[in-house]
């Protein structure tokens, strides 16, 4: 920890919100006005899939400027003439399957090698029970699949996981098939879909039932969805990488303005606080139905903590970078209850632990998490990213520290969620002593 930083840096728009903003704009009738969108590869996949269904979507502005989408509504979507390629994006394929379930045509969906290795029955199974016909065109539970939509039945779904992608797929099927749906999940996952639906006037309620977990119920609107106006805030998951660089610096401070602080996404900030990190949440406000703030991070001496259970869903995407912080904290950090990490863009438990060990950090795999022992010894080695953007950036945080020499394979993969990440981190460098 021998560097100084002093900067104000914006992060790109929120990935989860950008996917949803594009999908809702394409499903609505009228002109939607969106700004602050992420132009990363995952969101470009969503835009490309919607274009293949006949929706006219201009290129996503790289500078967060306004994008207008004029749509005649989801009823006008037409059968695609080619397979829908969702690239690296789980949110694209799973949410789009929900929207396609109520459309009276067939569509085949696929993705890159990473996405083709991820489980899909968690979504195709409830959608099949609603009446969609799904054929697996390759391996069981994997893409490619063909989904033929049509008339749907109402569904009360018990999701085995706290997963916003599962929950959203069922809610969106309720919208496209115009049937009531209910989803129970074992813990509250990110609730962006519910917030947008509510802002569009759709009747949707959430409650914590006596049995535990979270239940959301949707009554479909009778008419078309109205167009959406949304200024997408900065992505808290992207901010977590820059905040981590600041926490590990020797002195200075970093301001990241306009970041989403939806409570279903802020587990990382809470965990960092328990580690002794200093991140101030300033100018809290609302934008587009989402809480937003400016985050001010300062260097701190961090100590290891234990993480598990209910707090995992609110920091699921931040656990790789938390492991990087743990490598420079005092003592041991133990993460449990995070087996879902194995079903992300890579098996993030193995990817984190193998890479930490490869560069000289003591770390152990658990079936549902990991243990990292912190130190300040010099670190050196080659990082295998498994083509996973968050693995590349988590190790990019460590690589930005003096005394750490890392060679990161396929660094360009960061374009999935944070175009310009490497330039931004280099720009934080400031004075080094
Ligand atoms: C997302 C939900 C989460 C998260 C992913 C984005 C979303 O996945 O990991 O990066 O936008 O709904 P799960 O729903 O599989 O937990």
Coordinates of C-alpha atoms and ligand atoms in Angstrom, one line a residue:
X1 CA 0.0 0.0 0.0
X2 CA 2.3 2.7 -1.2
X3 CA 0.3 4.6 -3.7
X4 CA -1.6 7.9 -3.5
X5 CA -4.8 8.5 -5.4
X6 CA -6.9 11.5 -5.8
X7 CA -9.6 11.5 -8.3
X8 CA -13.3 11.8 -9.2
X9 CA -14.2 9.0 -11.6
X10 CA -17.6 8.0 -13.1
X11 CA -18.4 4.4 -13.7
X12 CA -20.5 3.2 -16.7
X13 CA -24.2 2.7 -16.4
X14 CA -25.7 -0.2 -14.4
X15 CA -25.7 -3.4 -16.4
X16 CA -28.8 -4.9 -14.8
X17 CA -30.8 -1.7 -15.3
X18 CA -29.6 -1.2 -18.9
X19 CA -30.8 -4.7 -19.9
X20 CA -34.1 -4.0 -18.3
X21 CA -34.5 -0.5 -19.7
X22 CA -33.9 -1.8 -23.3
X23 CA -36.3 -4.7 -22.8
X24 CA -39.1 -2.6 -21.4
X25 CA -38.6 0.1 -24.0
X26 CA -38.9 -2.6 -26.7
X27 CA -42.0 -4.1 -25.1
X28 CA -43.7 -0.8 -24.5
X29 CA -45.9 1.1 -27.0
X30 CA -44.5 4.6 -27.7
X31 CA -41.3 6.5 -27.4
X32 CA -39.0 5.6 -24.5
X33 CA -36.2 8.0 -23.6
X34 CA -33.2 6.4 -21.9
X35 CA -29.9 7.8 -20.8
X36 CA -26.8 6.7 -18.8
X37 CA -27.0 3.2 -20.5
X38 CA -24.1 0.9 -20.3
X39 CA -22.7 0.3 -23.9
X40 CA -20.8 -2.8 -22.8
X41 CA -20.9 -6.1 -24.8
X42 CA -23.6 -7.7 -22.6
X43 CA -26.0 -4.8 -23.2
X44 CA -25.1 -4.7 -26.9
X45 CA -26.2 -8.4 -26.9
X46 CA -29.6 -7.4 -25.5
X47 CA -30.0 -4.6 -28.1
X48 CA -29.0 -7.0 -30.9
X49 CA -31.5 -9.7 -29.8
X50 CA -34.3 -7.1 -29.6
X51 CA -33.4 -5.8 -33.1
X52 CA -33.6 -9.4 -34.4
X53 CA -37.2 -9.4 -33.1
X54 CA -38.0 -6.4 -35.3
X55 CA -37.5 -3.5 -32.8
X56 CA -35.6 -0.6 -34.1
X57 CA -32.8 0.3 -31.6
X58 CA -30.1 2.8 -32.5
X59 CA -26.5 2.0 -31.5
X60 CA -26.0 2.4 -27.7
X61 CA -24.3 5.7 -27.0
X62 CA -20.9 5.2 -25.5
X63 CA -21.1 8.5 -23.6
X64 CA -24.3 7.8 -21.7
X65 CA -26.2 10.3 -23.9
X66 CA -29.9 9.9 -24.7
X67 CA -31.2 7.0 -26.6
X68 CA -34.8 7.1 -27.9
X69 CA -36.6 3.9 -28.7
X70 CA -39.8 3.9 -30.6
X71 CA -41.7 0.7 -30.4
X72 CA -45.2 -0.4 -31.4
X73 CA -45.2 -2.9 -28.5
X74 CA -44.4 -6.5 -27.7
X75 CA -47.4 -7.7 -29.7
X76 CA -45.6 -6.5 -32.8
X77 CA -42.4 -8.6 -32.2
X78 CA -41.9 -11.0 -35.0
X79 CA -40.2 -14.4 -35.2
X80 CA -36.5 -14.0 -35.7
X81 CA -35.0 -15.4 -38.9
X82 CA -31.8 -16.4 -37.2
X83 CA -30.6 -17.8 -33.8
X84 CA -30.6 -15.2 -31.1
X85 CA -27.0 -14.9 -29.9
X86 CA -26.9 -13.6 -26.3
X87 CA -23.1 -13.6 -26.2
X88 CA -21.7 -13.8 -22.7
X89 CA -24.9 -12.5 -21.0
X90 CA -27.0 -14.6 -18.7
X91 CA -29.4 -11.7 -18.0
X92 CA -30.1 -11.3 -21.8
X93 CA -31.0 -15.0 -22.3
X94 CA -32.9 -15.6 -19.1
X95 CA -35.0 -12.4 -19.2
X96 CA -35.6 -12.7 -22.9
X97 CA -36.9 -16.2 -22.5
X98 CA -39.4 -14.8 -20.1
X99 CA -40.6 -12.2 -22.6
X100 CA -40.6 -14.6 -25.5
X101 CA -42.7 -17.2 -23.6
X102 CA -45.9 -15.2 -24.2
X103 CA -45.2 -14.6 -27.9
X104 CA -46.9 -16.9 -30.5
X105 CA -43.7 -17.9 -32.3
X106 CA -40.5 -20.0 -31.9
X107 CA -37.0 -18.6 -31.3
X108 CA -33.7 -20.4 -30.8
X109 CA -31.3 -18.9 -28.4
X110 CA -27.6 -19.4 -27.8
X111 CA -24.5 -17.7 -26.4
X112 CA -20.7 -17.9 -26.2
X113 CA -18.9 -20.9 -24.7
X114 CA -19.3 -19.5 -21.2
X115 CA -23.0 -18.9 -21.5
X116 CA -23.5 -22.3 -23.2
X117 CA -21.9 -23.9 -20.0
X118 CA -24.4 -22.3 -17.6
X119 CA -27.7 -23.8 -16.3
X120 CA -30.9 -22.8 -18.1
X121 CA -33.6 -25.2 -16.6
X122 CA -33.9 -22.8 -13.6
X123 CA -35.8 -20.6 -16.1
X124 CA -37.0 -23.0 -18.8
X125 CA -38.7 -25.3 -16.2
X126 CA -41.0 -22.6 -14.8
X127 CA -41.7 -21.2 -18.3
X128 CA -42.6 -24.7 -19.5
X129 CA -45.0 -25.0 -16.6
X130 CA -46.6 -21.8 -17.8
X131 CA -47.1 -23.3 -21.3
X132 CA -44.0 -22.4 -23.3
X133 CA -42.5 -25.3 -25.3
X134 CA -38.8 -25.6 -24.8
X135 CA -36.5 -28.0 -26.7
X136 CA -32.9 -28.3 -25.6
X137 CA -30.9 -28.4 -28.9
X138 CA -27.6 -29.5 -27.3
X139 CA -26.8 -30.8 -23.8
X140 CA -29.4 -31.1 -21.1
X141 CA -30.0 -27.9 -19.1
X142 CA -27.8 -25.9 -21.5
X143 CA -28.1 -23.6 -24.5
X144 CA -28.8 -23.7 -27.3
X145 CA -32.6 -24.0 -26.8
X146 CA -35.6 -23.4 -28.9
X147 CA -38.5 -21.7 -27.1
X148 CA -42.0 -21.7 -28.7
X149 CA -44.2 -19.3 -26.9
X150 CA -48.0 -18.9 -26.9
X151 CA -50.9 -18.9 -24.6
X152 CA -49.7 -19.1 -21.0
X153 CA -51.1 -20.3 -17.6
X154 CA -50.8 -18.3 -14.4
X155 CA -48.0 -19.7 -12.2
X156 CA -47.0 -19.6 -8.5
X157 CA -43.3 -20.4 -8.7
X158 CA -41.0 -21.5 -5.8
X159 CA -37.6 -20.6 -6.9
X160 CA -34.8 -22.7 -5.4
X161 CA -32.4 -19.7 -5.4
X162 CA -32.5 -16.0 -4.6
X163 CA -32.0 -15.1 -8.3
X164 CA -33.2 -12.0 -10.0
X165 CA -32.8 -13.7 -13.3
X166 CA -35.2 -16.5 -12.4
X167 CA -37.7 -14.1 -10.7
X168 CA -37.6 -11.6 -13.6
X169 CA -38.0 -14.3 -16.3
X170 CA -41.3 -15.4 -14.6
X171 CA -42.5 -11.8 -14.0
X172 CA -41.8 -10.9 -17.7
X173 CA -43.6 -14.1 -18.8
X174 CA -46.6 -12.8 -16.8
X175 CA -46.3 -9.5 -18.7
X176 CA -45.9 -11.0 -22.2
X177 CA -48.6 -13.7 -21.6
X178 CA -50.9 -11.4 -19.7
X179 CA -51.3 -13.8 -16.8
X180 CA -50.9 -13.3 -13.1
X181 CA -47.7 -14.8 -11.6
X182 CA -46.2 -15.1 -8.2
X183 CA -42.6 -15.9 -7.3
X184 CA -41.3 -17.0 -3.9
X185 CA -37.5 -16.9 -3.5
X186 CA -35.4 -18.0 -0.5
X187 CA -34.0 -14.4 -0.1
X188 CA -34.6 -11.1 -1.8
X189 CA -32.6 -10.8 -4.9
X190 CA -32.1 -7.5 -6.8
X191 CA -35.5 -5.9 -7.4
X192 CA -34.9 -3.7 -10.4
X193 CA -37.6 -5.5 -12.5
X194 CA -40.2 -4.9 -9.8
X195 CA -39.3 -1.2 -9.5
X196 CA -39.5 -0.6 -13.2
X197 CA -42.9 -2.4 -13.5
X198 CA -44.2 -0.4 -10.5
X199 CA -43.0 2.9 -12.2
X200 CA -44.9 1.9 -15.3
X201 CA -48.1 1.5 -13.3
X202 CA -48.2 -2.3 -13.2
X203 CA -49.8 -3.9 -10.1
X204 CA -46.9 -5.7 -8.4
X205 CA -46.5 -6.3 -4.7
X206 CA -43.7 -7.8 -2.6
X207 CA -43.8 -9.2 1.0
X208 CA -41.7 -11.2 3.4
X209 CA -44.0 -14.2 4.2
X210 CA -44.0 -15.9 7.6
X211 CA -42.2 -18.9 6.2
X212 CA -39.2 -16.6 5.3
X213 CA -37.8 -15.5 2.0
X214 CA -39.6 -13.1 -0.3
X215 CA -42.7 -13.3 -2.3
X216 CA -43.6 -11.1 -5.3
X217 CA -47.0 -11.1 -7.0
X218 CA -47.9 -9.5 -10.4
X219 CA -51.2 -8.8 -12.0
X220 CA -50.7 -8.2 -15.7
X221 CA -51.8 -4.9 -17.2
X222 CA -54.8 -5.1 -19.5
X223 CA -53.4 -2.5 -22.0
X224 CA -50.0 -2.0 -23.5
X225 CA -47.0 -1.0 -21.3
X226 CA -46.4 2.7 -21.4
X227 CA -43.0 4.0 -22.6
X228 CA -40.1 4.3 -20.1
X229 CA -38.1 7.4 -19.1
X230 CA -35.0 6.4 -17.3
X231 CA -31.6 7.9 -16.4
X232 CA -29.6 4.8 -15.5
X233 CA -27.2 5.4 -12.6
X234 CA -23.6 4.2 -12.4
X235 CA -23.2 0.5 -11.7
X236 CA -22.4 -0.3 -8.1
X237 CA -20.7 -3.5 -9.2
X238 CA -18.3 -1.6 -11.4
X239 CA -17.8 1.0 -8.7
X240 CA -16.7 -1.8 -6.3
X241 CA -13.5 -2.3 -8.3
X242 CA -12.5 1.4 -8.2
X243 CA -13.5 1.7 -4.5
X244 CA -11.2 -1.3 -3.8
X245 CA -8.3 0.3 -5.5
X246 CA -8.9 3.4 -3.3
X247 CA -9.2 1.3 -0.1
X248 CA -5.8 -0.4 -0.8
X249 CA -4.0 2.9 -1.7
X250 CA -1.7 4.5 0.9
X251 CA -3.4 7.9 0.9
X252 CA -5.7 10.2 -1.0
X253 CA -9.4 9.7 -1.8
X254 CA -11.7 8.7 -4.6
X255 CA -15.1 10.1 -5.4
X256 CA -17.4 8.0 -7.6
X257 CA -20.5 10.1 -8.4
X258 CA -24.0 8.9 -9.3
X259 CA -23.8 5.3 -8.3
X260 CA -26.9 3.1 -7.7
X261 CA -27.3 2.2 -4.0
X262 CA -30.4 -0.1 -4.3
X263 CA -30.3 -2.0 -0.9
X264 CA -30.4 -5.3 -2.9
X265 CA -27.0 -4.3 -4.3
X266 CA -25.1 -2.8 -1.4
X267 CA -23.8 -5.9 0.4
X268 CA -20.3 -5.1 -0.7
X269 CA -20.3 -1.6 1.0
X270 CA -21.6 -3.2 4.2
X271 CA -19.0 -5.9 4.1
X272 CA -16.2 -3.4 3.4
X273 CA -17.4 -1.4 6.4
X274 CA -17.1 -4.5 8.6
X275 CA -13.5 -4.9 7.3
X276 CA -12.7 -1.4 8.5
X277 CA -13.0 0.2 5.1
X278 CA -14.1 3.9 4.8
X279 CA -16.7 4.6 2.1
X280 CA -19.0 7.5 2.7
X281 CA -22.4 7.6 1.0
X282 CA -23.1 11.2 0.1
X283 CA -26.0 13.2 -1.5
X284 CA -28.5 10.3 -1.4
X285 CA -31.3 10.9 -3.9
X286 CA -33.7 9.0 -6.2
X287 CA -33.4 8.7 -9.9
X288 CA -35.7 6.6 -12.1
X289 CA -37.2 4.8 -9.1
X290 CA -33.7 3.8 -7.8
X291 CA -31.8 5.2 -4.9
X292 CA -28.5 6.9 -6.0
X293 CA -25.6 8.5 -4.2
X294 CA -22.0 9.7 -4.6
X295 CA -19.5 7.3 -3.0
X296 CA -16.3 8.7 -1.4
X297 CA -13.6 6.0 -0.6
X298 CA -10.5 6.5 1.4
X299 CA -7.6 4.1 2.2
X300 CA -7.9 2.0 5.3
X301 CA -6.3 -0.9 7.1
X302 CA -8.6 -3.8 6.4
X303 CA -9.2 -6.9 8.4
X304 CA -10.7 -10.3 7.4
X305 CA -14.3 -11.0 8.1
X306 CA -16.8 -13.9 7.7
X307 CA -19.6 -13.6 5.1
X308 CA -22.5 -16.0 4.6
X309 CA -26.2 -16.6 4.4
X310 CA -28.6 -13.8 3.7
X311 CA -26.0 -11.2 2.9
X312 CA -24.6 -13.1 -0.2
X313 CA -27.3 -12.2 -2.8
X314 CA -26.7 -8.5 -2.3
X315 CA -23.0 -8.8 -3.1
X316 CA -22.9 -11.9 -5.3
X317 CA -21.1 -10.1 -8.2
X318 CA -18.7 -8.4 -5.8
X319 CA -17.3 -11.5 -4.2
X320 CA -14.3 -11.8 -6.6
X321 CA -13.2 -8.3 -5.7
X322 CA -13.9 -8.9 -2.1
X323 CA -11.5 -11.8 -2.3
X324 CA -8.9 -9.4 -3.8
X325 CA -9.3 -7.1 -0.8
X326 CA -9.1 -10.1 1.5
X327 CA -5.7 -10.9 0.0
X328 CA -4.4 -7.5 1.4
X329 CA -6.3 -7.6 4.7
X330 CA -5.1 -8.7 8.1
X331 CA -6.2 -12.2 9.0
X332 CA -8.6 -14.6 7.3
X333 CA -11.7 -13.9 5.2
X334 CA -14.2 -16.7 5.0
X335 CA -17.1 -16.7 2.4
X336 CA -19.8 -19.4 2.7
X337 CA -23.3 -19.9 1.2
X338 CA -22.1 -18.6 -2.2
X339 CA -22.3 -21.8 -4.3
X340 CA -24.1 -19.7 -7.0
X341 CA -20.6 -18.4 -7.8
X342 CA -20.0 -21.7 -9.5
X343 CA -22.7 -20.9 -12.0
X344 CA -21.6 -17.5 -13.1
X345 CA -19.6 -16.5 -16.3
X346 CA -16.9 -18.9 -14.9
X347 CA -16.8 -21.0 -11.7
X348 CA -15.8 -18.0 -9.7
X349 CA -14.9 -20.1 -6.6
X350 CA -12.2 -22.0 -8.5
X351 CA -11.2 -19.0 -10.6
X352 CA -10.6 -16.8 -7.5
X353 CA -8.8 -19.4 -5.5
X354 CA -6.6 -20.9 -8.3
X355 CA -5.5 -17.4 -9.4
X356 CA -4.9 -16.2 -5.8
X357 CA -2.7 -19.2 -5.2
X358 CA -0.9 -18.8 -8.6
X359 CA 0.2 -15.3 -7.5
X360 CA 1.3 -16.2 -4.0
X361 CA -1.8 -15.7 -1.8
X362 CA -2.9 -18.4 0.6
X363 CA -6.4 -19.4 -0.3
X364 CA -8.7 -22.5 -0.1
X365 CA -11.8 -23.6 -1.9
X366 CA -14.9 -24.5 0.0
X367 CA -17.9 -26.2 -1.7
X368 CA -19.9 -23.0 -1.3
X369 CA -17.2 -20.3 -0.9
X370 CA -13.6 -19.7 -0.1
X371 CA -11.0 -18.8 2.6
X372 CA -8.4 -16.2 1.9
X373 CA -5.5 -15.4 4.2
X374 CA -4.3 -11.8 3.8
X375 CA -0.7 -10.7 3.7
X376 CA 1.4 -7.8 2.3
X377 CA 4.0 -10.0 0.7
X378 CA 4.9 -9.2 -3.0
X379 CA 2.6 -11.0 -5.4
X380 CA 3.6 -12.1 -8.9
X381 CA 2.2 -14.3 -11.6
X382 CA -0.1 -15.0 -14.5
X383 CA -3.9 -14.7 -14.0
X384 CA -6.2 -16.9 -16.0
X385 CA -9.5 -15.0 -16.5
X386 CA -11.6 -17.8 -17.9
X387 CA -13.0 -15.1 -20.1
X388 CA -14.8 -13.7 -17.1
X389 CA -14.9 -9.9 -16.8
X390 CA -15.2 -9.8 -13.1
X391 CA -12.2 -12.1 -12.6
X392 CA -10.1 -9.9 -14.8
X393 CA -11.1 -6.8 -12.9
X394 CA -10.8 -8.3 -9.4
X395 CA -7.2 -9.2 -10.2
X396 CA -6.8 -5.9 -12.0
X397 CA -7.3 -4.2 -8.6
X398 CA -4.5 -6.3 -7.1
X399 CA -2.3 -5.7 -10.2
X400 CA -2.7 -1.9 -9.7
X401 CA -0.8 -2.1 -6.4
X402 CA 2.9 -1.4 -6.0
X403 CA 4.7 -4.6 -5.3
X404 CA 2.3 -6.7 -7.4
X405 CA 3.3 -7.8 -10.9
X406 CA 0.5 -9.6 -12.7
X407 CA 0.0 -10.6 -16.2
X408 CA -3.7 -10.8 -16.9
X409 CA -4.9 -13.0 -19.8
X410 CA -7.5 -11.7 -22.2
X411 CA -7.9 -8.3 -20.4
X412 CA -10.3 -7.1 -23.2
X413 CA -13.0 -9.2 -21.6
X414 CA -13.8 -6.2 -19.2
X415 CA -15.7 -4.7 -22.2
X416 CA -18.6 -7.0 -21.1
X417 CA -19.5 -4.6 -18.2
X418 CA -16.9 -1.9 -17.9
X419 CA -15.5 -0.6 -21.2
X420 CA -12.4 1.6 -20.4
X421 CA -11.7 -0.2 -17.1
X422 CA -7.9 -0.5 -17.6
X423 CA -7.5 3.2 -18.7
X424 CA -9.6 4.3 -15.7
X425 CA -7.5 2.3 -13.2
X426 CA -4.3 3.5 -14.8
X427 CA -5.7 7.1 -14.5
X428 CA -6.1 6.6 -10.7
X429 CA -2.4 5.9 -10.3
X430 CA -1.4 9.3 -9.2
X431 CA 1.9 9.6 -7.3
X432 CA 3.6 6.4 -6.2
X433 CA 6.3 6.4 -3.5
Ligands
LIG1 C1 -28.5 -10.2 -12.6 C2 -28.7 -11.1 -11.6 C3 -27.7 -11.9 -10.9 C4 -26.3 -11.3 -11.2 C5 -26.1 -10.9 -12.6 C6 -27.1 -9.9 -13.1 C7 -29.6 -9.5 -13.1 O1 -27.7 -13.2 -11.4 O2 -25.3 -12.2 -10.8 O3 -24.8 -10.3 -12.8 O4 -29.4 -8.4 -13.8 O5 -30.8 -9.9 -12.9 P1 -28.7 -14.3 -10.7 O6 -30.1 -13.9 -10.9 O7 -28.4 -15.6 -11.5 O8 -28.3 -14.4 -9.3

